Amino acid sequence: MHIKKAILTGGGRATRLFPITATTNKHLLPLAGKPMIFHAIEKVVEAGVTEIFINTNPGDRSLPDFVGDGTHWGITIKYFEQTGGPQGIAHVVKEAEQFIGNDPFVFYLSDNILLGSLSGLFGEFSKGQFDCMLALSEVQDPERFGVPYFDQNGTLVDVVEKPKNPPNNFAVTGIYLYGPGVFFDAFTHIEKSARGEYEISSIHSYLLKQKKRVGYTEVTGWWKDTGKADDLLLANRLLLDTAAKSNAAMKEGVVMGAGVTLGDNVRFTGPVMIGDQCTLANCSLGPYVTIGHGSRIDGVDILDAIVLDRADVSGDFRIEKSILGNDVVMRGKAEKKSPYIVMLGDKSVVQF
C-alpha cells in the first residue's frame, strides 16, 4: 500500500502572524530562501508522492500562480477552494475527497517544518498495513496541539485536541497517513467541536475507539509548527544550519543570488542567504539572516531575521529577531547596542 497522493494546506488567515500575513499568504513566506510550502512539497515528493492537492482560500490565486502545476518537481499539483468558510482542518480533507477517492494518502499541514525524511514513516505505514499513522513529537507546550493518550501498557487509546491538562509532552504533528477510505468513513461519524470546527483529533479518536489499526512513531529530526513569529525565526535558523552543512555552494556560510552588488565594508556571519539583484553596503549580516530579492541594505546590522523582497533598510542601527515584509522602508539612526525587534507588514514605512 504505497502512498502516491497528498493533501497540503494552503488556506487559513494566520492571524497570529499579522501584519505580515495580512497581505502575504503564510505558506509563501520564505524560510531559508524558499517559500514555506516548497519545503512541504519537497518532503512528500521525496517520499514518493506524485499527485498533490492544495486547498486555498476562496478567490486566492497567490498559491496557484506562484507554485504552479507541479512541473518543477515532476509531479501534478491541483488546487481546490474550501467551501463554507473555515470549519477545521478535518473539513479540508473532506473537501478533497473527490480527488483522493479510495486511495491511501498523506495529509500534511504545510506550515509544519520537518528536517528529517518522511520515507521511513511511509515505509512503516505500508509495511504494517495500518489504517492510520500518526507522527508524534515531544514539545514544551502540548496544550496547543492534539495530544496522544496512552493506557498503562503504553498502548495508544485516544487523541484529544488541545487538552487543558495534557498527560504527557507529546503532540501529534501535522503529518497524517490514511489507508483507503478510512478517513472519509470516520468523518461521517464526527461532529463539530465546541469551537465550531471538525477537529482532526476527532477523526483519530473515532478510529481508535473503532479498534482500527492506528500506528504512531516519533518523528526523526526536528519538527516545528510555525504558528508564531518566534517559530518562523527558529525554523529559519534550523533550515539555514541544514543548508550550510549540505550546500557546497554556501562558501563561508553565505549563498548569494544573481546580480548582487556588494559595496564597501560588507560583513557576513553565516549562515546567510541573499536573494537576486540585492544591493549591500556598509552592513553586517548574520548569523541566520535571509534577504529577499531586490532588497537594499546600507549601514545596518541585521541578525536572526527574515527580510522579504524589495526592502529598503538603511541608516545606522541594528535589528534582530525581526520579520520585514515586501517593499518595507526602514530608515534611521540609533545606538546599535539596543537593537530593534520589529515585525512589519508589506509597504510599511518606518523612519526615526
Coordinates of C-alpha atoms in Angstrom, one line a residue:
M1 CA 0.0 0.0 0.0
H2 CA 2.1 2.8 -1.3
I3 CA 1.0 6.4 -0.9
K4 CA 1.1 8.5 -4.1
K5 CA -1.4 11.2 -3.2
A6 CA -1.0 14.1 -0.8
I7 CA -3.3 16.9 0.5
L8 CA -1.4 20.0 1.6
T9 CA -2.9 23.0 3.4
G10 CA -2.6 26.4 1.7
G11 CA -5.5 28.3 3.2
G12 CA -6.3 30.0 6.5
R13 CA -5.7 33.5 7.7
A14 CA -2.7 33.1 10.1
T15 CA -3.8 35.9 12.3
R16 CA -1.1 35.3 14.8
L17 CA 1.4 36.4 12.2
F18 CA -0.3 39.7 11.4
P19 CA 0.6 42.1 9.9
I20 CA 2.9 40.0 7.7
T21 CA 0.1 37.6 6.7
A22 CA -2.4 40.4 6.1
T23 CA -1.1 40.7 2.6
T24 CA 1.0 37.6 2.1
N25 CA -0.2 34.0 2.2
K26 CA 1.6 32.4 5.2
H27 CA 2.6 29.4 3.1
L28 CA 4.6 31.7 0.7
L29 CA 6.7 33.2 3.5
P30 CA 10.3 32.4 2.8
L31 CA 12.3 30.1 5.1
A32 CA 16.0 29.7 4.3
G33 CA 15.3 31.5 1.0
K34 CA 12.5 29.2 -0.1
P35 CA 8.7 29.6 0.3
M36 CA 7.4 27.6 3.3
I37 CA 5.1 25.4 1.2
F38 CA 8.0 24.3 -1.0
H39 CA 9.6 22.6 1.9
A40 CA 6.4 20.5 2.4
I41 CA 6.1 19.7 -1.3
E42 CA 9.7 18.5 -1.4
K43 CA 9.2 16.3 1.7
V44 CA 6.2 14.4 0.2
V45 CA 7.8 14.2 -3.3
E46 CA 10.9 12.7 -1.8
A47 CA 8.7 10.0 -0.1
G48 CA 7.1 9.0 -3.4
V49 CA 4.1 11.2 -3.8
T50 CA 3.2 12.1 -7.4
E51 CA -0.1 13.9 -7.0
I52 CA -0.7 16.9 -4.7
F53 CA -3.9 18.7 -3.9
I54 CA -3.7 22.1 -2.1
N55 CA -6.6 23.9 -0.5
T56 CA -6.8 27.7 -0.9
N57 CA -8.9 30.5 0.5
P58 CA -11.8 31.4 -1.8
G59 CA -10.6 33.7 -4.6
D60 CA -7.0 33.5 -3.6
R61 CA -4.8 33.0 -6.7
S62 CA -1.4 33.7 -5.0
L63 CA -0.6 30.0 -4.4
P64 CA -1.6 28.6 -7.8
D65 CA 0.1 31.5 -9.6
F66 CA 3.3 31.1 -7.6
V67 CA 3.6 27.3 -7.0
G68 CA 2.2 26.2 -10.4
D69 CA 1.1 22.8 -11.6
G70 CA 3.9 20.8 -10.2
T71 CA 6.1 20.6 -13.3
H72 CA 9.0 22.0 -11.4
W73 CA 9.0 18.8 -9.3
G74 CA 7.9 16.4 -12.0
I75 CA 4.5 15.8 -10.4
T76 CA 0.9 17.0 -10.7
I77 CA -0.5 19.8 -8.4
K78 CA -4.2 20.7 -8.3
Y79 CA -6.0 23.3 -6.2
F80 CA -9.4 23.4 -4.5
E81 CA -11.2 26.1 -2.5
Q82 CA -12.6 25.2 0.9
T83 CA -16.3 26.0 0.7
G84 CA -18.5 27.2 3.5
G85 CA -15.8 29.1 5.4
P86 CA -13.2 27.8 7.9
Q87 CA -14.6 24.6 9.5
G88 CA -11.5 22.9 10.8
I89 CA -8.6 21.0 9.1
A90 CA -10.6 17.7 9.0
H91 CA -13.1 19.6 6.8
V92 CA -10.2 20.5 4.5
V93 CA -9.5 16.8 3.9
K94 CA -13.2 16.1 3.4
E95 CA -13.3 18.7 0.6
A96 CA -10.6 16.8 -1.2
E97 CA -12.5 13.5 -1.3
Q98 CA -13.2 13.9 -5.0
F99 CA -9.5 13.8 -5.7
I100 CA -8.5 11.1 -3.3
G101 CA -11.2 8.6 -4.0
N102 CA -10.4 5.3 -2.3
D103 CA -6.7 5.7 -2.4
P104 CA -4.3 5.9 0.6
F105 CA -2.9 9.4 1.1
V106 CA -0.9 11.7 3.3
F107 CA -2.3 14.9 4.8
Y108 CA 0.4 17.5 5.5
L109 CA -0.1 20.8 7.2
S110 CA 2.2 23.0 5.1
D111 CA 3.2 25.3 8.0
N112 CA 4.9 22.3 9.7
I113 CA 8.6 22.3 9.1
L114 CA 10.4 18.9 9.3
L115 CA 14.1 18.4 9.0
G116 CA 14.0 14.6 8.7
S117 CA 12.7 12.5 5.9
L118 CA 9.2 11.1 5.5
S119 CA 10.4 7.9 3.8
G120 CA 10.7 5.9 7.0
L121 CA 7.2 6.9 8.1
F122 CA 5.7 6.0 4.7
G123 CA 7.6 2.7 4.8
E124 CA 6.4 1.8 8.2
F125 CA 2.8 2.6 7.3
S126 CA 3.0 0.4 4.2
K127 CA 4.8 -2.5 5.9
G128 CA 2.4 -2.5 8.9
Q129 CA -0.7 -2.2 6.8
F130 CA -2.1 0.5 9.2
D131 CA -5.4 2.2 8.7
C132 CA -3.8 5.4 10.0
M133 CA -0.3 6.5 11.0
L134 CA 0.5 9.5 13.3
A135 CA 3.8 11.3 13.7
L136 CA 4.5 12.4 17.3
S137 CA 7.0 14.9 18.6
E138 CA 7.9 16.0 22.1
V139 CA 7.1 19.6 22.8
Q140 CA 7.1 22.1 25.7
D141 CA 3.5 23.2 25.2
P142 CA 1.4 20.2 24.3
E143 CA -1.8 22.0 25.3
R144 CA -1.5 23.8 21.9
F145 CA -1.9 20.6 19.9
G146 CA -3.7 17.3 19.6
V147 CA -2.2 15.1 22.3
P148 CA -2.0 11.2 22.3
Y149 CA -3.3 9.4 25.3
F150 CA -1.8 6.0 26.3
D151 CA -3.0 3.4 28.7
Q152 CA -0.9 1.8 31.5
N153 CA 0.6 -0.6 29.0
G154 CA 1.7 2.2 26.7
T155 CA -1.0 1.5 24.1
L156 CA -2.4 4.5 22.2
V157 CA -6.1 4.7 23.2
D158 CA -7.2 8.2 22.3
V159 CA -6.2 11.6 20.9
V160 CA -7.5 14.8 22.5
E161 CA -7.4 18.2 20.9
K162 CA -5.8 21.0 23.0
P163 CA -6.4 19.4 26.4
K164 CA -6.1 21.7 29.4
N165 CA -4.1 19.2 31.4
P166 CA -2.1 17.1 28.9
P167 CA -1.0 13.7 30.4
N168 CA 2.4 13.9 28.5
N169 CA 4.5 16.2 26.5
F170 CA 3.8 14.7 23.1
A171 CA 2.0 16.4 20.2
V172 CA 0.5 14.9 17.1
T173 CA 2.4 16.7 14.4
G174 CA 0.7 17.9 11.2
I175 CA 1.6 14.8 9.2
Y176 CA -1.1 12.1 8.9
L177 CA -1.2 9.0 6.8
Y178 CA -4.5 7.2 6.0
G179 CA -5.5 3.9 4.3
P180 CA -8.1 3.5 1.6
G181 CA -11.5 5.1 2.6
V182 CA -10.7 5.2 6.3
F183 CA -10.7 9.0 6.8
F184 CA -13.9 9.7 4.9
D185 CA -15.9 7.0 6.7
A186 CA -14.7 8.4 10.0
F187 CA -15.7 11.9 9.0
T188 CA -19.4 10.9 8.7
H189 CA -19.3 9.9 12.4
I190 CA -17.8 13.0 14.0
E191 CA -19.4 16.3 14.9
K192 CA -18.0 19.9 15.2
S193 CA -16.2 20.7 18.4
A194 CA -17.2 23.4 20.9
R195 CA -15.2 25.9 18.8
G196 CA -17.3 25.1 15.7
E197 CA -14.7 23.0 13.8
Y198 CA -14.3 19.5 12.6
E199 CA -11.1 18.5 14.5
I200 CA -8.6 16.1 13.1
S201 CA -8.2 14.7 16.6
S202 CA -11.8 13.6 16.5
I203 CA -11.0 11.5 13.4
H204 CA -8.2 9.7 15.2
S205 CA -10.2 9.3 18.4
Y206 CA -13.0 7.7 16.4
L207 CA -10.6 5.3 14.6
L208 CA -9.1 4.2 17.9
K209 CA -12.4 3.6 19.5
Q210 CA -13.4 1.5 16.5
K211 CA -10.3 -0.6 17.0
K212 CA -8.8 0.4 13.7
R213 CA -5.0 0.0 13.3
V214 CA -3.7 3.4 14.3
G215 CA 0.1 3.4 14.4
Y216 CA 2.4 6.1 15.6
T217 CA 6.1 6.9 15.6
E218 CA 8.2 9.8 16.9
V219 CA 9.5 11.9 14.0
T220 CA 13.1 11.7 13.4
G221 CA 14.9 15.0 13.1
W222 CA 13.5 18.3 14.1
W223 CA 9.8 19.4 13.7
K224 CA 8.2 22.8 14.2
D225 CA 4.7 24.2 13.8
T226 CA 5.3 27.8 12.6
G227 CA 2.3 29.3 14.2
K228 CA 4.1 32.3 15.7
A229 CA 6.8 34.8 14.7
D230 CA 9.3 33.2 17.1
D231 CA 8.5 29.8 15.5
L232 CA 9.2 31.2 12.0
L233 CA 12.5 32.6 13.0
L234 CA 13.5 29.3 14.7
A235 CA 12.6 27.3 11.6
N236 CA 14.6 29.7 9.5
R237 CA 17.6 29.2 11.8
L238 CA 17.5 25.5 11.7
L239 CA 16.9 25.3 7.9
L240 CA 19.8 27.6 7.3
D241 CA 22.0 25.5 9.5
T242 CA 21.0 22.4 7.5
A243 CA 21.7 24.2 4.2
A244 CA 25.1 25.3 5.4
K245 CA 26.0 21.7 6.2
S246 CA 24.8 20.3 2.9
N247 CA 25.3 23.1 0.3
A248 CA 28.8 23.1 -1.1
A249 CA 28.0 26.5 -2.8
M250 CA 27.5 28.1 0.7
K251 CA 31.0 29.4 0.9
E252 CA 31.7 30.6 4.4
G253 CA 28.0 30.1 5.2
V254 CA 26.8 32.6 2.6
V255 CA 24.7 32.0 -0.6
M256 CA 24.2 35.0 -2.9
G257 CA 21.7 35.2 -5.8
A258 CA 22.4 36.6 -9.3
G259 CA 23.2 40.2 -9.8
V260 CA 24.0 41.1 -6.2
T261 CA 26.0 44.3 -5.8
L262 CA 28.5 44.4 -2.9
G263 CA 29.7 47.8 -1.8
D264 CA 32.3 48.6 0.8
N265 CA 32.5 47.2 4.2
V266 CA 30.0 44.3 3.9
R267 CA 30.5 41.6 6.6
F268 CA 28.8 38.2 6.8
T269 CA 28.5 35.8 9.6
G270 CA 26.9 32.7 8.2
P271 CA 24.6 31.1 7.6
V272 CA 23.1 33.9 5.4
M273 CA 21.1 33.8 2.2
I274 CA 20.9 36.8 -0.2
G275 CA 18.3 37.0 -3.0
D276 CA 18.8 38.1 -6.6
Q277 CA 19.5 41.8 -7.5
C278 CA 20.2 43.0 -4.0
T279 CA 22.5 45.9 -3.1
L280 CA 24.6 45.7 0.1
A281 CA 26.9 48.3 1.6
N282 CA 28.4 49.1 5.0
C283 CA 26.4 46.4 6.7
S284 CA 26.8 43.4 8.9
L285 CA 24.5 40.4 8.1
G286 CA 24.1 37.3 10.1
P287 CA 24.1 34.9 11.5
Y288 CA 20.7 33.5 10.5
V289 CA 19.5 36.1 8.0
T290 CA 17.6 35.7 4.7
I291 CA 17.3 38.7 2.4
G292 CA 14.7 38.7 -0.3
H293 CA 15.1 39.6 -4.0
G294 CA 15.7 43.2 -5.0
S295 CA 16.4 44.5 -1.5
R296 CA 18.8 47.3 -0.4
I297 CA 20.7 47.1 2.9
D298 CA 23.0 50.0 3.7
G299 CA 24.7 50.9 7.1
V300 CA 22.6 48.4 9.1
D301 CA 23.4 45.4 11.2
I302 CA 20.9 42.5 10.8
L303 CA 20.9 39.2 12.6
D304 CA 18.3 36.4 13.2
A305 CA 15.8 38.0 10.7
I306 CA 13.7 37.3 7.6
V307 CA 13.5 40.2 5.1
L308 CA 11.2 39.7 2.2
D309 CA 11.5 41.2 -1.3
R310 CA 12.4 44.8 -2.3
A311 CA 13.0 46.0 1.3
D312 CA 15.0 49.3 1.7
V313 CA 16.7 49.2 5.1
S314 CA 19.3 51.9 5.6
G315 CA 20.9 54.3 8.1
D316 CA 22.8 53.4 11.2
F317 CA 21.0 50.9 13.5
R318 CA 20.6 47.3 14.3
I319 CA 17.7 44.9 14.0
E320 CA 17.3 41.3 15.2
K321 CA 14.6 38.7 15.8
S322 CA 12.6 40.5 13.2
I323 CA 10.5 39.9 10.1
L324 CA 10.1 42.6 7.4
G325 CA 7.5 42.3 4.7
N326 CA 7.7 43.1 1.0
D327 CA 8.6 46.7 0.0
V328 CA 9.3 47.8 3.6
V329 CA 11.2 51.0 4.1
M330 CA 13.1 51.4 7.4
R331 CA 15.5 54.3 7.8
G332 CA 17.1 55.9 10.8
K333 CA 19.9 56.2 13.3
A334 CA 20.1 54.6 16.7
E335 CA 22.5 53.1 19.2
K336 CA 23.4 49.6 17.9
K337 CA 23.8 48.2 21.3
S338 CA 20.0 48.5 21.6
P339 CA 18.6 46.6 18.6
Y340 CA 15.1 47.0 17.2
I341 CA 12.9 43.9 17.2
V342 CA 10.1 44.5 14.7
M343 CA 7.5 42.8 12.6
L344 CA 6.5 45.0 9.7
G345 CA 3.8 44.2 7.1
D346 CA 4.2 44.9 3.3
K347 CA 4.8 48.5 2.3
S348 CA 5.4 49.7 5.9
V349 CA 7.5 52.9 6.2
V350 CA 9.4 53.5 9.5
Q351 CA 11.7 56.5 9.8
F352 CA 13.4 57.6 13.0

